[in-house]
C-alpha atoms as a PDB file:
ATOM      1  CA  GLY A   1     -23.422   7.028 -36.693  1.00  0.00           C
ATOM      2  CA  GLY A   2     -23.379   8.772 -33.564  1.00  0.00           C
ATOM      3  CA  GLY A   3     -25.169   6.491 -30.754  1.00  0.00           C
ATOM      4  CA  ASN A   4     -25.671   7.770 -27.399  1.00  0.00           C
ATOM      5  CA  SER A   5     -22.747   9.813 -25.308  1.00  0.00           C
ATOM      6  CA  SER A   6     -21.611  11.840 -22.782  1.00  0.00           C
ATOM      7  CA  THR A   7     -19.014  13.503 -25.333  1.00  0.00           C
ATOM      8  CA  ALA A   8     -19.238  16.692 -26.789  1.00  0.00           C
ATOM      9  CA  PRO A   9     -21.552  17.681 -29.146  1.00  0.00           C
ATOM     10  CA  LEU A  10     -20.544  16.907 -32.834  1.00  0.00           C
ATOM     11  CA  ALA A  11     -19.024  20.405 -34.176  1.00  0.00           C
ATOM     12  CA  GLU A  12     -20.820  21.895 -37.602  1.00  0.00           C
ATOM     13  CA  LEU A  13     -18.363  21.618 -40.172  1.00  0.00           C
ATOM     14  CA  SER A  14     -16.105  24.568 -41.199  1.00  0.00           C
ATOM     15  CA  SER A  15     -16.532  24.307 -44.768  1.00  0.00           C
ATOM     16  CA  GLY A  16     -19.662  22.080 -45.427  1.00  0.00           C
ATOM     17  CA  ASP A  17     -17.665  19.728 -46.679  1.00  0.00           C
ATOM     18  CA  CYS A  18     -16.733  15.800 -45.805  1.00  0.00           C
ATOM     19  CA  PRO A  19     -14.119  13.361 -47.407  1.00  0.00           C
ATOM     20  CA  ASP A  20     -15.787   9.910 -48.392  1.00  0.00           C
ATOM     21  CA  LEU A  21     -14.573   7.559 -45.640  1.00  0.00           C
ATOM     22  CA  SER A  22     -16.625   5.156 -46.576  1.00  0.00           C
ATOM     23  CA  GLU A  23     -13.223   2.799 -47.657  1.00  0.00           C
ATOM     24  CA  SER A  24     -10.271   2.563 -46.657  1.00  0.00           C
ATOM     25  CA  GLY A  25      -7.769   5.438 -48.671  1.00  0.00           C
ATOM     26  CA  THR A  26      -6.210   8.377 -48.651  1.00  0.00           C
ATOM     27  CA  THR A  27      -8.134  11.381 -49.938  1.00  0.00           C
ATOM     28  CA  THR A  28      -8.576  15.048 -49.511  1.00  0.00           C
ATOM     29  CA  PHE A  29     -11.332  17.696 -48.809  1.00  0.00           C
ATOM     30  CA  THR A  30     -11.810  21.168 -47.450  1.00  0.00           C
ATOM     31  CA  SER A  31     -11.288  22.323 -43.632  1.00  0.00           C
ATOM     32  CA  SER A  32     -11.484  25.757 -42.994  1.00  0.00           C
ATOM     33  CA  GLY A  33     -11.652  26.458 -46.428  1.00  0.00           C
ATOM     34  CA  ASP A  34      -7.958  25.255 -47.063  1.00  0.00           C
ATOM     35  CA  GLU A  35      -7.342  21.510 -48.848  1.00  0.00           C
ATOM     36  CA  ARG A  36      -6.337  18.815 -46.316  1.00  0.00           C
ATOM     37  CA  GLU A  37      -5.745  15.240 -46.862  1.00  0.00           C
ATOM     38  CA  VAL A  38      -6.723  12.093 -44.287  1.00  0.00           C
ATOM     39  CA  THR A  39      -6.362   8.657 -45.048  1.00  0.00           C
ATOM     40  CA  VAL A  40      -8.912   6.718 -43.225  1.00  0.00           C
ATOM     41  CA  VAL A  41      -8.924   2.351 -42.358  1.00  0.00           C
ATOM     42  CA  VAL A  42     -11.894   1.133 -42.370  1.00  0.00           C
ATOM     43  CA  PRO A  43     -12.680  -2.490 -41.180  1.00  0.00           C
ATOM     44  CA  GLU A  44     -12.911  -5.205 -44.248  1.00  0.00           C
ATOM     45  CA  ASP A  45     -15.849  -6.427 -42.387  1.00  0.00           C
ATOM     46  CA  PRO A  46     -17.658  -3.760 -39.979  1.00  0.00           C
ATOM     47  CA  ASP A  47     -19.579  -5.548 -37.362  1.00  0.00           C
ATOM     48  CA  GLY A  48     -21.975  -3.062 -35.579  1.00  0.00           C
ATOM     49  CA  PRO A  49     -20.838  -0.060 -34.091  1.00  0.00           C
ATOM     50  CA  MET A  50     -16.949   0.954 -34.618  1.00  0.00           C
ATOM     51  CA  ARG A  51     -14.783   1.897 -32.282  1.00  0.00           C
ATOM     52  CA  VAL A  52     -12.560   5.406 -33.543  1.00  0.00           C
ATOM     53  CA  VAL A  53      -8.581   6.128 -33.447  1.00  0.00           C
ATOM     54  CA  PHE A  54      -7.135   9.186 -34.496  1.00  0.00           C
ATOM     55  CA  PHE A  55      -3.794   8.658 -35.325  1.00  0.00           C
ATOM     56  CA  PHE A  56      -1.316  11.655 -35.918  1.00  0.00           C
ATOM     57  CA  HIS A  57       1.815  11.363 -37.655  1.00  0.00           C
ATOM     58  CA  GLY A  58       5.219  12.372 -36.484  1.00  0.00           C
ATOM     59  CA  LEU A  59       7.371  15.255 -38.601  1.00  0.00           C
ATOM     60  CA  MET A  60       7.990  14.134 -41.932  1.00  0.00           C
ATOM     61  CA  ASP A  61       9.853  15.745 -45.229  1.00  0.00           C
ATOM     62  CA  PRO A  62       7.208  15.893 -48.320  1.00  0.00           C
ATOM     63  CA  GLY A  63       9.757  15.460 -50.827  1.00  0.00           C
ATOM     64  CA  SER A  64      10.441  11.730 -49.280  1.00  0.00           C
ATOM     65  CA  THR A  65       7.578  10.946 -48.204  1.00  0.00           C
ATOM     66  CA  PRO A  66       4.567  12.881 -49.529  1.00  0.00           C
ATOM     67  CA  HIS A  67       2.031  10.983 -47.916  1.00  0.00           C
ATOM     68  CA  PRO A  68       3.030  10.698 -44.257  1.00  0.00           C
ATOM     69  CA  ALA A  69      -0.524   9.438 -43.092  1.00  0.00           C
ATOM     70  CA  GLU A  70      -0.762   6.907 -45.379  1.00  0.00           C
ATOM     71  CA  TYR A  71       3.400   5.628 -45.014  1.00  0.00           C
ATOM     72  CA  MET A  72       2.516   5.176 -40.944  1.00  0.00           C
ATOM     73  CA  VAL A  73      -0.861   3.841 -41.659  1.00  0.00           C
ATOM     74  CA  ASP A  74       0.767   0.645 -43.769  1.00  0.00           C
ATOM     75  CA  GLY A  75       4.592   0.768 -41.976  1.00  0.00           C
ATOM     76  CA  LEU A  76       2.178  -0.002 -38.799  1.00  0.00           C
ATOM     77  CA  GLY A  77      -0.382  -2.461 -40.323  1.00  0.00           C
ATOM     78  CA  MET A  78      -3.170  -0.685 -38.998  1.00  0.00           C
ATOM     79  CA  GLN A  79      -5.677  -2.464 -41.475  1.00  0.00           C
ATOM     80  CA  SER A  80      -4.943  -5.576 -39.446  1.00  0.00           C
ATOM     81  CA  VAL A  81      -5.285  -3.471 -36.761  1.00  0.00           C
ATOM     82  CA  ALA A  82      -8.398  -2.277 -38.158  1.00  0.00           C
ATOM     83  CA  ASP A  83     -10.194  -5.632 -38.535  1.00  0.00           C
ATOM     84  CA  SER A  84      -9.048  -7.644 -35.722  1.00  0.00           C
ATOM     85  CA  THR A  85     -10.460  -4.782 -33.715  1.00  0.00           C
ATOM     86  CA  ASN A  86     -13.322  -3.362 -35.264  1.00  0.00           C
ATOM     87  CA  THR A  87     -11.966  -0.281 -35.277  1.00  0.00           C
ATOM     88  CA  ILE A  88     -12.241   2.556 -37.801  1.00  0.00           C
ATOM     89  CA  VAL A  89      -8.571   4.788 -37.719  1.00  0.00           C
ATOM     90  CA  VAL A  90      -8.447   8.333 -38.650  1.00  0.00           C
ATOM     91  CA  ALA A  91      -4.992   9.928 -39.661  1.00  0.00           C
ATOM     92  CA  PRO A  92      -5.425  13.279 -40.971  1.00  0.00           C
ATOM     93  CA  VAL A  93      -2.006  15.460 -42.667  1.00  0.00           C
ATOM     94  CA  SER A  94      -0.880  17.839 -41.456  1.00  0.00           C
ATOM     95  CA  GLU A  95       0.193  21.465 -42.881  1.00  0.00           C
ATOM     96  CA  THR A  96       3.736  22.012 -43.689  1.00  0.00           C
ATOM     97  CA  LEU A  97       5.991  24.243 -41.430  1.00  0.00           C
ATOM     98  CA  GLU A  98       9.129  26.173 -42.751  1.00  0.00           C
ATOM     99  CA  MET A  99      11.405  25.697 -40.000  1.00  0.00           C
ATOM    100  CA  PHE A 100      15.535  26.026 -40.357  1.00  0.00           C
ATOM    101  CA  GLY A 101      15.610  26.534 -43.859  1.00  0.00           C
ATOM    102  CA  PHE A 102      13.804  22.980 -44.231  1.00  0.00           C
ATOM    103  CA  SER A 103       9.899  22.127 -45.165  1.00  0.00           C
ATOM    104  CA  PHE A 104       8.352  19.336 -42.781  1.00  0.00           C
ATOM    105  CA  PHE A 105       5.067  18.007 -42.587  1.00  0.00           C
ATOM    106  CA  MET A 106       4.273  19.464 -38.855  1.00  0.00           C
ATOM    107  CA  TRP A 107       1.243  19.618 -36.343  1.00  0.00           C
ATOM    108  CA  ASP A 108       0.564  23.167 -35.451  1.00  0.00           C
ATOM    109  CA  ALA A 109       1.618  22.075 -31.426  1.00  0.00           C
ATOM    110  CA  SER A 110       3.029  26.424 -31.068  1.00  0.00           C
ATOM    111  CA  ARG A 111      -0.871  27.415 -31.214  1.00  0.00           C
ATOM    112  CA  GLU A 112      -0.302  30.054 -34.949  1.00  0.00           C
ATOM    113  CA  GLY A 113      -3.612  29.330 -35.196  1.00  0.00           C
ATOM    114  CA  ASP A 114      -7.036  26.493 -34.674  1.00  0.00           C
ATOM    115  CA  ALA A 115      -6.872  25.019 -38.640  1.00  0.00           C
ATOM    116  CA  ASP A 116      -5.477  21.765 -37.020  1.00  0.00           C
ATOM    117  CA  LEU A 117      -7.947  21.416 -34.367  1.00  0.00           C
ATOM    118  CA  VAL A 118     -11.168  22.204 -36.812  1.00  0.00           C
ATOM    119  CA  LEU A 119      -9.753  19.870 -39.052  1.00  0.00           C
ATOM    120  CA  TYR A 120      -9.937  16.991 -35.758  1.00  0.00           C
ATOM    121  CA  ASP A 121     -13.463  18.429 -35.567  1.00  0.00           C
ATOM    122  CA  ASP A 122     -14.139  18.389 -38.908  1.00  0.00           C
ATOM    123  CA  LEU A 123     -13.200  15.087 -39.101  1.00  0.00           C
ATOM    124  CA  ARG A 124     -15.045  13.942 -36.199  1.00  0.00           C
ATOM    125  CA  THR A 125     -18.237  14.894 -37.679  1.00  0.00           C
ATOM    126  CA  CYS A 126     -17.573  13.163 -40.386  1.00  0.00           C
ATOM    127  CA  VAL A 127     -16.645  10.032 -39.392  1.00  0.00           C
ATOM    128  CA  ALA A 128     -20.130   9.868 -37.146  1.00  0.00           C
ATOM    129  CA  ASP A 129     -21.873  11.134 -39.984  1.00  0.00           C
ATOM    130  CA  GLN A 130     -21.126   8.105 -42.468  1.00  0.00           C
ATOM    131  CA  HIS A 131     -20.473   5.394 -40.092  1.00  0.00           C
ATOM    132  CA  ASP A 132     -21.824   3.679 -37.630  1.00  0.00           C
ATOM    133  CA  VAL A 133     -19.539   4.672 -34.893  1.00  0.00           C
ATOM    134  CA  GLU A 134     -19.431   5.037 -31.014  1.00  0.00           C
ATOM    135  CA  LEU A 135     -18.208   8.163 -30.005  1.00  0.00           C
ATOM    136  CA  ASP A 136     -18.013   7.071 -26.123  1.00  0.00           C
ATOM    137  CA  LYS A 137     -14.954   4.875 -27.640  1.00  0.00           C
ATOM    138  CA  LEU A 138     -13.092   7.534 -29.646  1.00  0.00           C
ATOM    139  CA  SER A 139      -9.678   7.635 -29.233  1.00  0.00           C
ATOM    140  CA  VAL A 140      -5.796   9.292 -30.124  1.00  0.00           C
ATOM    141  CA  MET A 141      -2.859   8.656 -31.059  1.00  0.00           C
ATOM    142  CA  GLY A 142       0.477  10.357 -31.922  1.00  0.00           C
ATOM    143  CA  PHE A 143       3.812  10.066 -32.572  1.00  0.00           C
ATOM    144  CA  SER A 144       6.628  12.441 -32.130  1.00  0.00           C
ATOM    145  CA  GLY A 145       5.343  15.589 -33.151  1.00  0.00           C
ATOM    146  CA  GLY A 146       1.850  13.534 -34.111  1.00  0.00           C
ATOM    147  CA  ALA A 147       2.087  12.854 -30.149  1.00  0.00           C
ATOM    148  CA  LEU A 148       3.432  16.478 -29.253  1.00  0.00           C
ATOM    149  CA  TRP A 149      -0.170  17.184 -31.139  1.00  0.00           C
ATOM    150  CA  THR A 150      -2.175  14.706 -29.176  1.00  0.00           C
ATOM    151  CA  THR A 151      -1.156  16.411 -26.319  1.00  0.00           C
ATOM    152  CA  VAL A 152      -2.942  19.708 -27.620  1.00  0.00           C
ATOM    153  CA  ILE A 153      -6.161  17.716 -28.798  1.00  0.00           C
ATOM    154  CA  LEU A 154      -6.264  16.384 -24.706  1.00  0.00           C
ATOM    155  CA  GLY A 155      -5.939  19.851 -23.315  1.00  0.00           C
ATOM    156  CA  GLU A 156      -8.674  21.298 -26.556  1.00  0.00           C
ATOM    157  CA  ARG A 157     -10.716  18.357 -26.758  1.00  0.00           C
ATOM    158  CA  GLY A 158     -10.400  16.251 -23.843  1.00  0.00           C
ATOM    159  CA  ASP A 159     -14.388  15.929 -23.542  1.00  0.00           C
ATOM    160  CA  THR A 160     -14.093  13.551 -26.884  1.00  0.00           C
ATOM    161  CA  ILE A 161     -11.911  11.575 -25.987  1.00  0.00           C
ATOM    162  CA  ALA A 162     -12.014   8.207 -24.434  1.00  0.00           C
ATOM    163  CA  ALA A 163      -7.887   7.990 -23.820  1.00  0.00           C
ATOM    164  CA  ALA A 164      -5.182   9.020 -25.164  1.00  0.00           C
ATOM    165  CA  VAL A 165      -1.492   7.544 -26.143  1.00  0.00           C
ATOM    166  CA  SER A 166       1.941   9.697 -26.392  1.00  0.00           C
ATOM    167  CA  ALA A 167       4.640   8.338 -27.943  1.00  0.00           C
ATOM    168  CA  SER A 168       7.408   9.962 -27.998  1.00  0.00           C
ATOM    169  CA  GLY A 169       5.564  13.229 -27.099  1.00  0.00           C
ATOM    170  CA  GLY A 170       5.285  15.566 -23.999  1.00  0.00           C
ATOM    171  CA  ALA A 171       4.973  18.663 -22.827  1.00  0.00           C
ATOM    172  CA  ASP A 172       5.998  22.404 -22.570  1.00  0.00           C
ATOM    173  CA  VAL A 173       8.448  22.294 -25.567  1.00  0.00           C
ATOM    174  CA  GLN A 174      10.909  25.241 -25.963  1.00  0.00           C
ATOM    175  CA  ILE A 175      12.330  25.470 -29.615  1.00  0.00           C
ATOM    176  CA  PRO A 176      14.522  28.189 -30.911  1.00  0.00           C
ATOM    177  CA  LEU A 177      12.921  30.309 -33.197  1.00  0.00           C
ATOM    178  CA  PHE A 178       9.547  30.250 -31.872  1.00  0.00           C
ATOM    179  CA  GLU A 179       7.906  32.183 -29.275  1.00  0.00           C
ATOM    180  CA  ASN A 180       5.357  30.194 -28.121  1.00  0.00           C
ATOM    181  CA  LEU A 181       6.107  27.139 -26.622  1.00  0.00           C
ATOM    182  CA  PHE A 182       5.558  23.944 -28.436  1.00  0.00           C
ATOM    183  CA  SER A 183       2.216  21.212 -27.175  1.00  0.00           C
ATOM    184  CA  GLU A 184       2.060  23.744 -24.105  1.00  0.00           C
ATOM    185  CA  TRP A 185      -0.161  21.848 -20.926  1.00  0.00           C
ATOM    186  CA  THR A 186      -3.814  22.551 -20.691  1.00  0.00           C
ATOM    187  CA  GLU A 187      -6.084  20.883 -18.179  1.00  0.00           C
ATOM    188  CA  PRO A 188      -8.294  19.033 -20.483  1.00  0.00           C
ATOM    189  CA  ALA A 189     -12.367  19.008 -19.910  1.00  0.00           C
ATOM    190  CA  SER A 190     -12.324  15.853 -18.241  1.00  0.00           C
ATOM    191  CA  LYS A 191     -10.370  13.111 -17.283  1.00  0.00           C
ATOM    192  CA  VAL A 192      -8.897  11.090 -19.600  1.00  0.00           C
ATOM    193  CA  PRO A 193      -6.197   8.539 -19.120  1.00  0.00           C
ATOM    194  CA  VAL A 194      -2.966   8.183 -21.299  1.00  0.00           C
ATOM    195  CA  LEU A 195      -0.304   6.060 -21.945  1.00  0.00           C
ATOM    196  CA  LEU A 196       3.185   7.894 -21.801  1.00  0.00           C
ATOM    197  CA  GLN A 197       5.984   5.916 -24.346  1.00  0.00           C
ATOM    198  CA  ALA A 198       9.325   7.401 -24.545  1.00  0.00           C
ATOM    199  CA  GLY A 199      12.885   5.795 -25.165  1.00  0.00           C
ATOM    200  CA  GLY A 200      15.050   7.084 -23.162  1.00  0.00           C
ATOM    201  CA  GLU A 201      18.298   8.799 -23.525  1.00  0.00           C
ATOM    202  CA  SER A 202      18.721   8.725 -27.514  1.00  0.00           C
ATOM    203  CA  ASP A 203      14.632   9.718 -28.102  1.00  0.00           C
ATOM    204  CA  VAL A 204      15.780  13.760 -28.840  1.00  0.00           C
ATOM    205  CA  TRP A 205      15.232  15.232 -32.501  1.00  0.00           C
ATOM    206  CA  PRO A 206      16.670  15.639 -34.918  1.00  0.00           C
ATOM    207  CA  ASP A 207      20.080  13.820 -33.657  1.00  0.00           C
ATOM    208  CA  ALA A 208      21.999  13.836 -30.603  1.00  0.00           C
ATOM    209  CA  SER A 209      24.378  15.617 -31.860  1.00  0.00           C
ATOM    210  CA  LEU A 210      21.631  19.001 -31.877  1.00  0.00           C
ATOM    211  CA  ALA A 211      19.364  17.657 -30.055  1.00  0.00           C
ATOM    212  CA  ILE A 212      16.506  20.695 -30.138  1.00  0.00           C
ATOM    213  CA  VAL A 213      14.037  18.565 -28.807  1.00  0.00           C
ATOM    214  CA  ASP A 214      14.279  15.797 -25.878  1.00  0.00           C
ATOM    215  CA  PHE A 215      11.345  13.968 -26.099  1.00  0.00           C
ATOM    216  CA  ALA A 216      11.821  11.881 -22.820  1.00  0.00           C
ATOM    217  CA  LEU A 217      12.082  14.960 -21.015  1.00  0.00           C
ATOM    218  CA  ALA A 218       9.317  16.756 -22.669  1.00  0.00           C
ATOM    219  CA  THR A 219       7.270  13.098 -21.413  1.00  0.00           C
ATOM    220  CA  ASP A 220       8.222  13.845 -17.638  1.00  0.00           C
ATOM    221  CA  THR A 221       6.842  17.214 -18.267  1.00  0.00           C
ATOM    222  CA  LEU A 222       3.739  15.916 -19.972  1.00  0.00           C
ATOM    223  CA  GLN A 223       3.470  12.716 -16.822  1.00  0.00           C
ATOM    224  CA  GLU A 224       4.295  15.366 -13.799  1.00  0.00           C
ATOM    225  CA  HIS A 225       1.157  17.215 -15.589  1.00  0.00           C
ATOM    226  CA  LEU A 226      -1.283  14.554 -16.108  1.00  0.00           C
ATOM    227  CA  VAL A 227      -1.008  12.846 -12.354  1.00  0.00           C
ATOM    228  CA  ASP A 228      -1.356  16.885 -10.775  1.00  0.00           C
ATOM    229  CA  ALA A 229      -4.398  16.910 -12.805  1.00  0.00           C
ATOM    230  CA  GLY A 230      -5.636  13.516 -11.554  1.00  0.00           C
ATOM    231  CA  HIS A 231      -5.209  11.420 -14.620  1.00  0.00           C
ATOM    232  CA  TYR A 232      -4.682   7.639 -15.043  1.00  0.00           C
ATOM    233  CA  THR A 233      -1.649   8.290 -16.458  1.00  0.00           C
ATOM    234  CA  VAL A 234       0.887   4.798 -17.375  1.00  0.00           C
ATOM    235  CA  ARG A 235       4.921   5.026 -17.890  1.00  0.00           C
ATOM    236  CA  CYS A 236       6.809   3.084 -20.695  1.00  0.00           C
ATOM    237  CA  ASP A 237      10.295   3.351 -21.589  1.00  0.00           C
ATOM    238  CA  HIS A 238      11.812   0.858 -24.234  1.00  0.00           C
ATOM    239  CA  ASP A 239      15.077   3.165 -24.369  1.00  0.00           C
ATOM    240  CA  SER A 240      15.077   2.625 -28.281  1.00  0.00           C
ATOM    241  CA  GLY A 241      15.926   5.955 -28.837  1.00  0.00           C
ATOM    242  CA  HIS A 242      12.944   8.060 -31.235  1.00  0.00           C
ATOM    243  CA  THR A 243      11.046   4.983 -32.718  1.00  0.00           C
ATOM    244  CA  ILE A 244       7.976   3.074 -31.777  1.00  0.00           C
ATOM    245  CA  THR A 245       8.723  -0.477 -30.960  1.00  0.00           C
ATOM    246  CA  GLN A 246       6.711  -3.271 -32.218  1.00  0.00           C
ATOM    247  CA  THR A 247       5.933  -3.864 -27.999  1.00  0.00           C
ATOM    248  CA  GLY A 248       4.975  -0.290 -27.358  1.00  0.00           C
ATOM    249  CA  TYR A 249       2.369  -0.460 -30.569  1.00  0.00           C
ATOM    250  CA  ASP A 250       0.683  -4.008 -29.415  1.00  0.00           C
ATOM    251  CA  ALA A 251       0.206  -1.574 -25.799  1.00  0.00           C
ATOM    252  CA  SER A 252      -1.101   1.655 -27.332  1.00  0.00           C
ATOM    253  CA  ILE A 253      -3.342  -0.873 -29.511  1.00  0.00           C
ATOM    254  CA  ASP A 254      -4.614  -2.894 -26.518  1.00  0.00           C
ATOM    255  CA  TRP A 255      -4.756   1.118 -24.532  1.00  0.00           C
ATOM    256  CA  LEU A 256      -6.376   2.361 -27.517  1.00  0.00           C
ATOM    257  CA  THR A 257      -9.409  -0.285 -27.946  1.00  0.00           C
ATOM    258  CA  SER A 258     -10.436  -0.767 -24.278  1.00  0.00           C
ATOM    259  CA  HIS A 259     -11.378   2.152 -22.542  1.00  0.00           C
ATOM    260  CA  THR A 260     -14.968   4.505 -22.605  1.00  0.00           C
ATOM    261  CA  TYR A 261     -15.471   7.973 -22.124  1.00  0.00           C
ATOM    262  CA  GLY A 262     -16.351   9.054 -18.655  1.00  0.00           C
ATOM    263  CA  GLU A 263     -15.508   5.412 -16.889  1.00  0.00           C
ATOM    264  CA  PRO A 264     -12.696   4.637 -15.461  1.00  0.00           C
ATOM    265  CA  SER A 265      -9.491   2.882 -16.958  1.00  0.00           C
ATOM    266  CA  PRO A 266     -10.184  -1.211 -16.859  1.00  0.00           C
ATOM    267  CA  TYR A 267      -5.600  -0.818 -16.093  1.00  0.00           C
ATOM    268  CA  GLN A 268      -6.305   1.323 -13.481  1.00  0.00           C
ATOM    269  CA  GLU A 269      -8.681  -1.541 -12.014  1.00  0.00           C
ATOM    270  CA  GLU A 270      -6.646  -4.813 -12.845  1.00  0.00           C
ATOM    271  CA  GLY A 271      -3.350  -3.400 -13.082  1.00  0.00           C
ATOM    272  CA  ILE A 272      -1.349  -3.304 -16.220  1.00  0.00           C
ATOM    273  CA  GLY A 273       0.098  -6.961 -15.864  1.00  0.00           C
ATOM    274  CA  SER A 274       3.290  -8.312 -18.415  1.00  0.00           C
ATOM    275  CA  TRP A 275       3.452  -4.136 -19.560  1.00  0.00           C
ATOM    276  CA  ASP A 276       5.319  -4.435 -15.340  1.00  0.00           C
ATOM    277  CA  SER A 277       8.637  -5.383 -16.763  1.00  0.00           C
ATOM    278  CA  TRP A 278       9.191  -1.950 -18.699  1.00  0.00           C
ATOM    279  CA  CYS A 279       5.907   0.232 -17.398  1.00  0.00           C
ATOM    280  CA  TYR A 280       5.227   1.973 -14.171  1.00  0.00           C
ATOM    281  CA  GLU A 281       1.750   3.337 -12.782  1.00  0.00           C
ATOM    282  CA  ALA A 282       2.690   7.509 -12.314  1.00  0.00           C
ATOM    283  CA  ASP A 283       1.436   8.975  -9.027  1.00  0.00           C
END
């Protein structure tokens, strides 16, 4: 795999271990010395070099959803997306976090350590090693806690990313009991076109009676940072609360599969078309 690309070079493996990414499924491997899980979706009939999409799941309860990436991949029909767009989807699983007396799958958006960033680096290296992929067509998407993590990936690994989608995420989120901000804004190393989606006033967590995170507000903050830093940004508001809508998902797939690293967004050149009923170009 690999191919010519102006993106950052592939990282050395942290633990010398790659998961088997040869066919769609869920597997474990060692990253930064710990066992980690990843779900991969490979096109049934790959056609030359493939695009790569990293998908980051949201906050989930290990009791009811022990395999959160697999759950999202199935729920969002990612196998048919992979087949129709010639894209390999890499959906890693976060570690669990103890918070407010509960245990959650949650990405390290408050940057307690580097394990989740290294997990991304390891998987990028492994997918390029095992498949014919175009690294300059690698995009990232997250929902909820995964979208908050996407903000971190963008800031820390912008030189690997052709485009990003944040579905109910944001930046600079203050959460009680945590000293660090979640998803603190960091200027990406290159200009990345970003599609921001939020669900209006009811896009909160865990619910309206106890809104610990207001994702619409956090998305506003991320939008300001992106625009100030000169990133082409499209903002879409579906007003359906804390969820991914079908319209939003379809737009996300279009966005993730139409960008190339270091090149202007085709949307910037041609406009957002039919999305203008619920989206606008932020400036």
